[in-house]
mmCIF file of C-alpha atoms and ligand atoms in Angstrom:
data_model
loop_
_atom_site.group_PDB
_atom_site.id
_atom_site.type_symbol
_atom_site.label_atom_id
_atom_site.label_comp_id
_atom_site.label_asym_id
_atom_site.label_seq_id
_atom_site.Cartn_x
_atom_site.Cartn_y
_atom_site.Cartn_z
ATOM 1 C CA MET M 21 7.731 -23.558 -3.107
ATOM 2 C CA ILE M 22 4.759 -22.415 -5.277
ATOM 3 C CA ILE M 23 2.534 -20.620 -3.479
ATOM 4 C CA LEU M 24 -1.371 -19.314 -4.587
ATOM 5 C CA ALA M 25 -1.515 -15.783 -3.589
ATOM 6 C CA VAL M 26 -4.897 -14.302 -2.995
ATOM 7 C CA GLU M 27 -5.425 -10.418 -2.400
ATOM 8 C CA SER M 28 -8.971 -8.947 -1.849
ATOM 9 C CA SER M 29 -8.708 -6.247 0.454
ATOM 10 C CA CYS M 30 -9.982 -3.167 -1.436
ATOM 11 C CA ASP M 31 -11.627 -3.125 -4.516
ATOM 12 C CA GLU M 32 -8.802 -4.759 -6.610
ATOM 13 C CA THR M 33 -9.180 -8.694 -6.804
ATOM 14 C CA ALA M 34 -5.686 -10.441 -7.263
ATOM 15 C CA VAL M 35 -4.266 -14.060 -7.401
ATOM 16 C CA ALA M 36 -0.793 -14.655 -8.461
ATOM 17 C CA LEU M 37 1.221 -17.675 -8.630
ATOM 18 C CA VAL M 38 4.999 -17.251 -6.671
ATOM 19 C CA ARG M 39 7.759 -19.322 -6.336
ATOM 20 C CA ASP M 40 10.266 -19.513 -2.952
ATOM 21 C CA GLY M 41 8.981 -15.614 -2.011
ATOM 22 C CA ARG M 42 10.857 -13.823 -5.068
ATOM 23 C CA GLU M 43 9.950 -15.059 -8.596
ATOM 24 C CA VAL M 44 6.747 -13.808 -9.747
ATOM 25 C CA LEU M 45 4.987 -17.084 -12.040
ATOM 26 C CA SER M 46 2.021 -14.796 -12.585
ATOM 27 C CA ASP M 47 -0.481 -11.814 -11.317
ATOM 28 C CA CYS M 48 -4.068 -11.809 -12.474
ATOM 29 C CA ILE M 49 -5.500 -8.473 -11.443
ATOM 30 C CA ALA M 50 -9.429 -7.373 -11.822
ATOM 31 C CA SER M 51 -9.974 -3.950 -10.483
ATOM 32 C CA SER M 52 -13.694 -2.601 -9.791
ATOM 33 C CA ALA M 53 -12.301 1.097 -9.440
ATOM 34 C CA GLU M 54 -14.591 2.046 -12.243
ATOM 35 C CA MET M 55 -17.608 1.282 -10.645
ATOM 36 C CA HIS M 56 -16.805 3.380 -7.327
ATOM 37 C CA GLU M 57 -15.971 6.319 -9.277
ATOM 38 C CA LEU M 58 -19.339 7.031 -9.775
ATOM 39 C CA TYR M 59 -19.777 7.427 -6.330
ATOM 40 C CA GLY M 60 -16.148 9.303 -5.638
ATOM 41 C CA GLY M 61 -15.044 6.510 -3.196
ATOM 42 C CA VAL M 62 -15.216 2.627 -2.878
ATOM 43 C CA VAL M 63 -18.625 1.119 -1.997
ATOM 44 C CA PRO M 64 -17.831 -1.482 -0.039
ATOM 45 C CA GLU M 65 -20.580 -3.730 -0.830
ATOM 46 C CA ILE M 66 -20.065 -3.383 -4.492
ATOM 47 C CA ALA M 67 -16.315 -4.383 -4.117
ATOM 48 C CA SER M 68 -17.036 -7.475 -2.320
ATOM 49 C CA ARG M 69 -19.832 -8.021 -4.814
ATOM 50 C CA LYS M 70 -17.043 -8.149 -7.525
ATOM 51 C CA HIS M 71 -14.809 -9.898 -5.496
ATOM 52 C CA ILE M 72 -17.138 -13.089 -5.483
ATOM 53 C CA GLU M 73 -17.791 -12.675 -9.236
ATOM 54 C CA VAL M 74 -14.304 -12.877 -10.260
ATOM 55 C CA ILE M 75 -12.097 -14.544 -7.691
ATOM 56 C CA ALA M 76 -12.036 -18.256 -8.843
ATOM 57 C CA SER M 77 -12.124 -17.193 -12.810
ATOM 58 C CA LEU M 78 -8.663 -15.217 -11.587
ATOM 59 C CA ALA M 79 -7.237 -18.577 -9.884
ATOM 60 C CA ASP M 80 -7.790 -20.308 -13.180
ATOM 61 C CA ALA M 81 -6.239 -17.513 -15.159
ATOM 62 C CA ALA M 82 -3.260 -17.447 -12.690
ATOM 63 C CA LEU M 83 -2.635 -21.270 -13.230
ATOM 64 C CA GLU M 84 -3.030 -20.991 -17.138
ATOM 65 C CA GLN M 85 -0.565 -17.796 -17.630
ATOM 66 C CA ALA M 86 2.462 -19.609 -15.162
ATOM 67 C CA GLY M 87 1.591 -22.789 -16.833
ATOM 68 C CA LEU M 88 0.715 -25.186 -13.859
ATOM 69 C CA GLU M 89 -1.787 -27.463 -12.554
ATOM 70 C CA ARG M 90 -3.722 -27.286 -9.344
ATOM 71 C CA ARG M 91 -1.489 -30.151 -8.309
ATOM 72 C CA ASP M 92 1.926 -27.633 -8.592
ATOM 73 C CA ILE M 93 0.352 -25.696 -5.893
ATOM 74 C CA ASP M 94 2.295 -26.389 -2.092
ATOM 75 C CA ALA M 95 0.439 -23.526 -0.424
ATOM 76 C CA VAL M 96 -2.047 -20.940 -0.442
ATOM 77 C CA ALA M 97 -1.327 -17.551 1.406
ATOM 78 C CA VAL M 98 -4.190 -15.042 1.319
ATOM 79 C CA THR M 99 -4.638 -11.537 3.284
ATOM 80 C CA TYR M 100 -6.363 -11.690 6.157
ATOM 81 C CA ALA M 101 -6.090 -7.852 7.635
ATOM 82 C CA PRO M 102 -6.645 -5.294 7.425
ATOM 83 C CA GLY M 103 -9.291 -3.908 4.937
ATOM 84 C CA LEU M 104 -12.631 -3.569 3.954
ATOM 85 C CA ILE M 105 -14.191 -6.664 6.153
ATOM 86 C CA GLY M 106 -16.474 -8.306 3.756
ATOM 87 C CA ALA M 107 -13.828 -7.540 0.839
ATOM 88 C CA VAL M 108 -11.563 -9.532 2.941
ATOM 89 C CA LEU M 109 -13.539 -12.054 4.076
ATOM 90 C CA VAL M 110 -14.162 -13.226 0.473
ATOM 91 C CA GLY M 111 -10.513 -13.720 -0.052
ATOM 92 C CA VAL M 112 -10.488 -15.704 3.088
ATOM 93 C CA ASN M 113 -13.235 -18.172 2.211
ATOM 94 C CA PHE M 114 -12.112 -19.068 -1.097
ATOM 95 C CA ALA M 115 -8.368 -19.522 -0.379
ATOM 96 C CA LYS M 116 -9.613 -21.886 3.012
ATOM 97 C CA SER M 117 -11.697 -23.583 0.428
ATOM 98 C CA VAL M 118 -8.951 -23.995 -2.432
ATOM 99 C CA ALA M 119 -6.213 -24.812 0.373
ATOM 100 C CA TYR M 120 -8.743 -27.434 2.219
ATOM 101 C CA ALA M 121 -9.524 -28.606 -1.236
ATOM 102 C CA LEU M 122 -5.863 -29.416 -2.171
ATOM 103 C CA GLY M 123 -4.637 -30.411 1.031
ATOM 104 C CA VAL M 124 -1.889 -27.774 1.747
ATOM 105 C CA PRO M 125 -1.119 -25.109 4.033
ATOM 106 C CA LEU M 126 -3.255 -21.977 4.455
ATOM 107 C CA ILE M 127 -0.941 -19.175 5.113
ATOM 108 C CA PRO M 128 -2.608 -15.701 6.538
ATOM 109 C CA VAL M 129 -0.622 -12.551 5.333
ATOM 110 C CA HIS M 130 -1.019 -8.625 6.545
ATOM 111 C CA HIS M 131 -1.811 -6.682 3.763
ATOM 112 C CA VAL M 132 0.982 -3.936 4.767
ATOM 113 C CA ARG M 133 3.741 -6.681 5.149
ATOM 114 C CA GLY M 134 2.688 -7.834 1.778
ATOM 115 C CA HIS M 135 2.910 -4.322 0.668
ATOM 116 C CA ILE M 136 6.539 -3.959 2.336
ATOM 117 C CA ALA M 137 7.594 -7.366 0.221
ATOM 118 C CA ALA M 138 6.738 -6.163 -2.880
ATOM 119 C CA ASN M 139 10.765 -4.744 -2.706
ATOM 120 C CA TYR M 140 11.939 -8.657 -2.230
ATOM 121 C CA ILE M 141 10.127 -9.239 -5.978
ATOM 122 C CA ALA M 142 11.838 -5.818 -6.971
ATOM 123 C CA TYR M 143 15.164 -6.138 -5.400
ATOM 124 C CA PRO M 144 16.307 -9.817 -5.107
ATOM 125 C CA GLU M 145 18.911 -8.694 -3.089
ATOM 126 C CA LEU M 146 16.995 -6.881 -0.646
ATOM 127 C CA GLU M 147 16.899 -8.386 3.105
ATOM 128 C CA PRO M 148 16.094 -7.074 6.026
ATOM 129 C CA PRO M 149 16.527 -5.062 8.390
ATOM 130 C CA PHE M 150 15.719 -1.542 6.579
ATOM 131 C CA VAL M 151 13.274 1.362 7.561
ATOM 132 C CA CYS M 152 10.030 1.123 5.251
ATOM 133 C CA LEU M 153 7.765 3.909 4.500
ATOM 134 C CA CYS M 154 4.089 2.086 3.946
ATOM 135 C CA VAL M 155 1.961 4.904 2.542
ATOM 136 C CA SER M 156 -1.359 3.627 0.624
ATOM 137 C CA GLY M 157 -5.031 4.331 0.294
ATOM 138 C CA GLY M 158 -6.060 2.988 4.076
ATOM 139 C CA THR M 159 -2.234 3.272 5.612
ATOM 140 C CA SER M 160 0.647 5.558 6.569
ATOM 141 C CA LEU M 161 3.096 4.065 8.720
ATOM 142 C CA ILE M 162 7.235 3.785 9.291
ATOM 143 C CA VAL M 163 7.693 0.458 10.235
ATOM 144 C CA ASP M 164 11.224 -0.645 11.572
ATOM 145 C CA VAL M 165 11.700 -4.167 9.491
ATOM 146 C CA ARG M 166 13.508 -6.192 11.627
ATOM 147 C CA GLY M 167 12.913 -9.405 9.953
ATOM 148 C CA TYR M 168 10.998 -10.946 7.559
ATOM 149 C CA THR M 169 8.011 -11.381 9.712
ATOM 150 C CA ASP M 170 9.531 -9.319 12.869
ATOM 151 C CA MET M 171 8.243 -5.799 12.447
ATOM 152 C CA ALA M 172 7.606 -2.674 14.600
ATOM 153 C CA ILE M 173 5.763 0.235 13.830
ATOM 154 C CA LEU M 174 7.671 3.421 14.462
ATOM 155 C CA GLY M 175 5.569 6.443 13.221
ATOM 156 C CA ALA M 176 1.605 6.070 12.213
ATOM 157 C CA THR M 177 -1.359 8.766 11.236
ATOM 158 C CA ARG M 178 -3.088 9.685 13.837
ATOM 159 C CA ASP M 179 -5.987 10.504 11.460
ATOM 160 C CA ASP M 180 -6.375 10.253 7.627
ATOM 161 C CA ALA M 181 -3.913 7.841 5.584
ATOM 162 C CA ALA M 182 -1.893 9.678 3.024
ATOM 163 C CA GLY M 183 -3.706 8.102 -0.107
ATOM 164 C CA GLU M 184 -7.150 9.020 1.521
ATOM 165 C CA CYS M 185 -5.928 12.179 1.782
ATOM 166 C CA PHE M 186 -4.811 12.481 -2.086
ATOM 167 C CA ASP M 187 -8.451 10.908 -3.053
ATOM 168 C CA LYS M 188 -10.642 13.571 -0.883
ATOM 169 C CA ILE M 189 -8.423 16.948 -2.481
ATOM 170 C CA ALA M 190 -8.801 15.315 -5.923
ATOM 171 C CA ARG M 191 -12.119 14.685 -5.604
ATOM 172 C CA VAL M 192 -12.709 18.091 -4.477
ATOM 173 C CA MET M 193 -11.018 19.621 -7.816
ATOM 174 C CA GLY M 194 -12.996 17.180 -9.857
ATOM 175 C CA LEU M 195 -9.774 15.116 -10.853
ATOM 176 C CA GLY M 196 -11.937 11.864 -10.714
ATOM 177 C CA TYR M 197 -11.213 8.971 -8.587
ATOM 178 C CA PRO M 198 -8.895 7.336 -7.672
ATOM 179 C CA GLY M 199 -7.302 11.083 -7.216
ATOM 180 C CA GLY M 200 -3.908 10.332 -6.258
ATOM 181 C CA GLY M 201 -2.375 10.010 -9.832
ATOM 182 C CA PRO M 202 -4.790 12.646 -11.498
ATOM 183 C CA LEU M 203 -3.529 14.869 -8.988
ATOM 184 C CA ASP M 204 0.084 13.984 -9.275
ATOM 185 C CA ARG M 205 0.073 14.468 -12.867
ATOM 186 C CA ALA M 206 -1.567 18.019 -12.358
ATOM 187 C CA ALA M 207 1.240 18.530 -10.136
ATOM 188 C CA GLN M 208 3.671 18.580 -13.009
ATOM 189 C CA GLY M 209 4.982 22.242 -13.952
ATOM 190 C CA GLY M 210 3.126 23.500 -10.716
ATOM 191 C CA ASN M 211 4.924 26.372 -8.061
ATOM 192 C CA ASP M 212 4.812 24.382 -4.898
ATOM 193 C CA ARG M 213 5.580 27.405 -2.840
ATOM 194 C CA ALA M 214 2.348 28.993 -4.566
ATOM 195 C CA PHE M 215 -0.151 28.328 -1.412
ATOM 196 C CA ASP M 216 1.369 28.026 2.403
ATOM 197 C CA LEU M 217 0.195 24.796 3.411
ATOM 198 C CA PRO M 218 0.639 23.267 7.237
ATOM 199 C CA ARG M 219 3.537 21.051 8.309
ATOM 200 C CA VAL M 220 2.448 18.967 11.177
ATOM 201 C CA HIS M 221 4.628 18.478 14.527
ATOM 202 C CA ILE M 222 3.204 15.922 17.130
ATOM 203 C CA GLN M 223 4.696 16.495 20.544
ATOM 204 C CA ASP M 224 6.558 13.674 22.128
ATOM 205 C CA ALA M 225 5.536 11.662 19.241
ATOM 206 C CA PRO M 226 8.126 12.875 16.621
ATOM 207 C CA LEU M 227 7.621 10.080 13.650
ATOM 208 C CA ASP M 228 3.876 10.275 13.802
ATOM 209 C CA LEU M 229 1.990 11.850 11.152
ATOM 210 C CA SER M 230 -1.106 13.532 10.574
ATOM 211 C CA PHE M 231 -2.997 14.523 7.557
ATOM 212 C CA SER M 232 -6.480 15.864 8.671
ATOM 213 C CA GLY M 233 -5.302 19.312 9.291
ATOM 214 C CA LEU M 234 -3.569 19.815 6.008
ATOM 215 C CA LYS M 235 -6.631 18.031 4.430
ATOM 216 C CA THR M 236 -8.719 20.864 5.872
ATOM 217 C CA ALA M 237 -6.461 23.719 4.932
ATOM 218 C CA MET M 238 -6.742 22.700 1.164
ATOM 219 C CA LEU M 239 -10.370 22.236 1.541
ATOM 220 C CA ASN M 240 -10.518 25.690 2.870
ATOM 221 C CA GLN M 241 -8.349 27.121 0.173
ATOM 222 C CA ILE M 242 -10.192 25.833 -2.191
ATOM 223 C CA HIS M 243 -13.617 27.328 -1.145
ATOM 224 C CA LYS M 244 -12.025 30.268 -0.681
ATOM 225 C CA LEU M 245 -11.167 30.782 -4.380
ATOM 226 C CA GLU M 246 -14.156 29.232 -5.781
ATOM 227 C CA GLN M 247 -16.218 31.690 -3.171
ATOM 228 C CA LYS M 248 -14.134 34.558 -5.175
ATOM 229 C CA GLY M 249 -15.248 32.570 -8.303
ATOM 230 C CA GLU M 250 -11.750 32.490 -9.540
ATOM 231 C CA ALA M 251 -10.578 29.536 -11.407
ATOM 232 C CA LEU M 252 -8.680 27.172 -9.303
ATOM 233 C CA PRO M 253 -4.552 27.173 -9.978
ATOM 234 C CA VAL M 254 -4.726 23.625 -10.530
ATOM 235 C CA ALA M 255 -1.067 22.786 -10.797
ATOM 236 C CA ASP M 256 -0.091 25.163 -7.914
ATOM 237 C CA LEU M 257 -2.551 23.602 -5.643
ATOM 238 C CA ALA M 258 -1.970 20.336 -6.434
ATOM 239 C CA ALA M 259 2.188 20.994 -6.098
ATOM 240 C CA SER M 260 1.994 22.710 -2.925
ATOM 241 C CA PHE M 261 -0.085 19.898 -1.787
ATOM 242 C CA ALA M 262 2.277 16.952 -3.138
ATOM 243 C CA ALA M 263 5.047 19.285 -1.432
ATOM 244 C CA ALA M 264 3.266 19.204 2.259
ATOM 245 C CA VAL M 265 2.560 15.551 1.860
ATOM 246 C CA SER M 266 6.124 14.763 1.472
ATOM 247 C CA ASP M 267 7.427 17.041 3.946
ATOM 248 C CA GLU M 268 5.468 14.963 6.245
ATOM 249 C CA LEU M 269 6.295 11.815 5.222
ATOM 250 C CA VAL M 270 10.332 12.017 3.897
ATOM 251 C CA PRO M 271 12.586 13.764 6.671
ATOM 252 C CA ARG M 272 10.292 11.588 9.343
ATOM 253 C CA THR M 273 11.396 8.177 7.644
ATOM 254 C CA ILE M 274 15.199 9.768 7.181
ATOM 255 C CA GLU M 275 15.229 10.144 11.263
ATOM 256 C CA ALA M 276 13.836 6.814 11.464
ATOM 257 C CA ALA M 277 16.451 5.433 9.319
ATOM 258 C CA LYS M 278 19.147 7.369 10.935
ATOM 259 C CA ALA M 279 18.391 6.303 14.517
ATOM 260 C CA LEU M 280 18.231 2.753 13.562
ATOM 261 C CA GLY M 281 21.464 2.748 11.377
ATOM 262 C CA TYR M 282 20.297 0.136 8.787
ATOM 263 C CA GLY M 283 21.549 2.415 5.826
ATOM 264 C CA LYS M 284 18.528 1.141 3.998
ATOM 265 C CA VAL M 285 15.527 2.817 3.098
ATOM 266 C CA ALA M 286 11.922 1.473 1.038
ATOM 267 C CA VAL M 287 8.819 3.236 0.124
ATOM 268 C CA VAL M 288 5.682 0.454 -0.795
ATOM 269 C CA GLY M 289 1.683 1.370 -1.366
ATOM 270 C CA GLY M 290 -0.083 3.006 -4.174
ATOM 271 C CA VAL M 291 1.167 6.402 -2.732
ATOM 272 C CA ALA M 292 4.819 5.515 -3.375
ATOM 273 C CA ALA M 293 3.957 5.679 -7.174
ATOM 274 C CA ASN M 294 4.168 9.819 -6.073
ATOM 275 C CA SER M 295 6.508 11.670 -8.494
ATOM 276 C CA ARG M 296 7.399 13.794 -5.640
ATOM 277 C CA ILE M 297 7.368 11.649 -2.888
ATOM 278 C CA ARG M 298 9.637 9.549 -4.928
ATOM 279 C CA ARG M 299 11.792 12.420 -6.121
ATOM 280 C CA ASP M 300 12.179 13.872 -2.457
ATOM 281 C CA LEU M 301 13.207 10.478 -1.109
ATOM 282 C CA GLU M 302 15.934 10.035 -3.734
ATOM 283 C CA ASP M 303 17.490 13.251 -2.917
ATOM 284 C CA ALA M 304 17.514 12.592 1.001
ATOM 285 C CA CYS M 305 18.775 8.812 0.470
ATOM 286 C CA LYS M 306 21.715 10.447 -1.561
ATOM 287 C CA ARG M 307 22.367 13.219 0.525
ATOM 288 C CA GLN M 308 22.449 10.304 3.516
ATOM 289 C CA GLY M 309 24.394 7.604 1.622
ATOM 290 C CA PHE M 310 21.339 5.269 2.047
ATOM 291 C CA THR M 311 20.462 2.877 -0.427
ATOM 292 C CA LEU M 312 16.617 3.616 -1.328
ATOM 293 C CA TYR M 313 14.603 0.619 -2.284
ATOM 294 C CA MET M 314 11.280 1.865 -4.576
ATOM 295 C CA PRO M 315 9.350 -0.532 -6.625
ATOM 296 C CA PRO M 316 8.414 -0.211 -10.051
ATOM 297 C CA LEU M 317 4.897 1.900 -9.945
ATOM 298 C CA LYS M 318 2.977 -1.538 -11.004
ATOM 299 C CA LEU M 319 4.456 -2.935 -7.799
ATOM 300 C CA CYS M 320 3.372 -0.247 -5.725
ATOM 301 C CA GLY M 321 -0.181 -0.282 -5.578
ATOM 302 C CA ASP M 322 -2.425 -3.651 -4.486
ATOM 303 C CA HIS M 323 -1.789 -7.320 -6.382
ATOM 304 C CA GLY M 324 -1.254 -10.694 -5.560
ATOM 305 C CA ALA M 325 2.117 -11.399 -6.011
ATOM 306 C CA MET M 326 3.362 -9.361 -2.750
ATOM 307 C CA ILE M 327 1.110 -11.794 -0.770
ATOM 308 C CA GLY M 328 3.149 -14.691 -2.025
ATOM 309 C CA SER M 329 6.202 -13.288 -1.439
ATOM 310 C CA GLN M 330 5.514 -12.242 2.101
ATOM 311 C CA GLY M 331 3.570 -15.548 2.254
ATOM 312 C CA TYR M 332 6.493 -17.375 1.862
ATOM 313 C CA TYR M 333 8.432 -15.760 4.625
ATOM 314 C CA GLU M 334 5.387 -16.538 6.733
ATOM 315 C CA TYR M 335 5.571 -19.847 5.914
ATOM 316 C CA LEU M 336 9.074 -20.390 6.999
ATOM 317 C CA ALA M 337 8.170 -18.821 10.471
ATOM 318 C CA GLY M 338 5.598 -21.283 11.159
ATOM 319 C CA ASN M 339 2.583 -18.670 10.873
ATOM 320 C CA LEU M 340 -0.181 -20.852 9.581
ATOM 321 C CA GLY M 341 -3.992 -20.494 9.732
ATOM 322 C CA GLY M 342 -6.499 -23.264 9.841
ATOM 323 C CA THR M 343 -10.228 -23.385 8.471
ATOM 324 C CA ASP M 344 -11.151 -21.279 11.601
ATOM 325 C CA LEU M 345 -9.155 -18.438 10.013
ATOM 326 C CA ASN M 346 -10.995 -15.283 10.294
ATOM 327 C CA ALA M 347 -10.993 -11.952 8.773
ATOM 328 C CA PHE M 348 -9.975 -8.515 10.489
ATOM 329 C CA ALA M 349 -10.473 -4.929 9.223
ATOM 330 C CA ASN M 350 -7.877 -3.527 11.576
ATOM 331 C CA ARG M 351 -4.928 -5.600 12.598
ATOM 332 C CA ASP M 352 -1.571 -4.637 13.651
ATOM 333 C CA ILE M 353 1.585 -5.298 11.533
ATOM 334 C CA SER M 354 3.742 -6.119 14.298
ATOM 335 C CA LEU M 355 1.749 -9.060 15.389
ATOM 336 C CA GLY M 356 1.792 -12.492 14.005
ATOM 337 C CA VAL M 357 -1.582 -14.400 13.048
HETATM 338 O O1 KG4 F 421 -1.959 0.550 -2.392
HETATM 339 P P1 KG4 F 421 -2.939 0.760 -2.989
HETATM 340 O O2 KG4 F 421 -3.382 0.482 -4.098
HETATM 341 O O3 KG4 F 421 -3.971 0.340 -2.125
HETATM 342 C C1 KG4 F 421 -4.266 0.307 -0.923
HETATM 343 O O4 KG4 F 421 -3.804 -0.671 -0.390
HETATM 344 O O5 KG4 F 421 -5.059 1.258 -0.051
HETATM 345 O O6 KG4 F 421 -2.960 2.517 -2.766
HETATM 346 C C2 KG4 F 421 -4.036 3.003 -3.529
HETATM 347 C C3 KG4 F 421 -3.614 4.777 -3.080
HETATM 348 C C4 KG4 F 421 -5.092 5.504 -3.268
HETATM 349 O O7 KG4 F 421 -5.382 6.503 -2.351
HETATM 350 C C5 KG4 F 421 -4.197 6.089 -4.662
HETATM 351 O O8 KG4 F 421 -5.217 7.825 -5.090
HETATM 352 C C6 KG4 F 421 -3.192 6.741 -4.470
HETATM 353 O O9 KG4 F 421 -2.969 5.264 -3.746
HETATM 354 N N1 KG4 F 421 -2.375 6.708 -5.125
HETATM 355 C C7 KG4 F 421 -1.212 7.936 -5.295
HETATM 356 C C8 KG4 F 421 -0.826 7.940 -6.622
HETATM 357 N N2 KG4 F 421 -1.040 6.747 -7.669
HETATM 358 C C9 KG4 F 421 -1.707 5.999 -6.674
HETATM 359 N N3 KG4 F 421 -0.862 8.630 -4.660
HETATM 360 C C10 KG4 F 421 -0.403 10.095 -5.074
HETATM 361 N N4 KG4 F 421 0.389 9.775 -6.105
HETATM 362 C C11 KG4 F 421 0.035 8.982 -6.877
HETATM 363 N N5 KG4 F 421 0.970 9.076 -8.092
#
């Protein structure tokens, strides 16, 4: 089954063609990140307008790259939640029109379920159940992936997402937007114990996460140094920060995996590209004897193929949408359509 997959939840417009959920035939992406850099964060209206400008030609490019015709498309999958509402609406309306015009099924896909499915592309042998750490610019979740379309949240952030926190700190340190990658590179060779940053414990919810206290502590630290007129020890600050974020994420993910006994741990989302988090997960999984699934960097961020992969499993489960499909800014990952 060949699925045309559409993703437009933030500042990346992506269209891919995926066969039977696992084989990527093409994956075309256009990003408006450069335009947002000027403002230090995504400007929703700009993102939506860029999606409108490029989405149709990206679909043509995806077909051409795959060497396919429109009549080869068996279904259309689209991110319908969560994300910037105007941005998601562009993809949903485009997908609805294509599905209607071709007379094929429309498959709504939850964006974070799509991130999880990036693992199915990277690891053809992987099947649920497993525990998945989902960390991106908009989400920080520890998910029990019981089945391809059966998921439960084990832990969630109470405030900011991990990526949001990386972006904010990078911006204050003058490292640009999006800041996760530059902050990660800046941390290389830094002393991760140079600054004493808080580690959070939430009573009665040991797997829940929180980043706002860490963000404030980092901001205070940076302001203090600036007030003293001292040059920022960028590498040490970045390394201490990465260690604090990793300490928040990795032990909780491992605890969740231990409790469920699956022996399989995955990590997805843009922040899964972070070298410190990857290293700590590798070490922790090795110690526990768990198999770790970490998609390559290019599959960590937003792209269309992940929506095509998850779309296939949603289709098999009968989770289809109609012409009345709506977009949602927020949506629980455990809900069907
Ligand atoms: O998954 P993604 O591409 O988009 C969302 O769905 O949000 O994630 C983007 C986030 C941004 O916050 C970006 O700064 C962060 O992923 N990111 C990183 C790294 N690379 C990207 N964060 C930490 N370390 C990285 N190496």
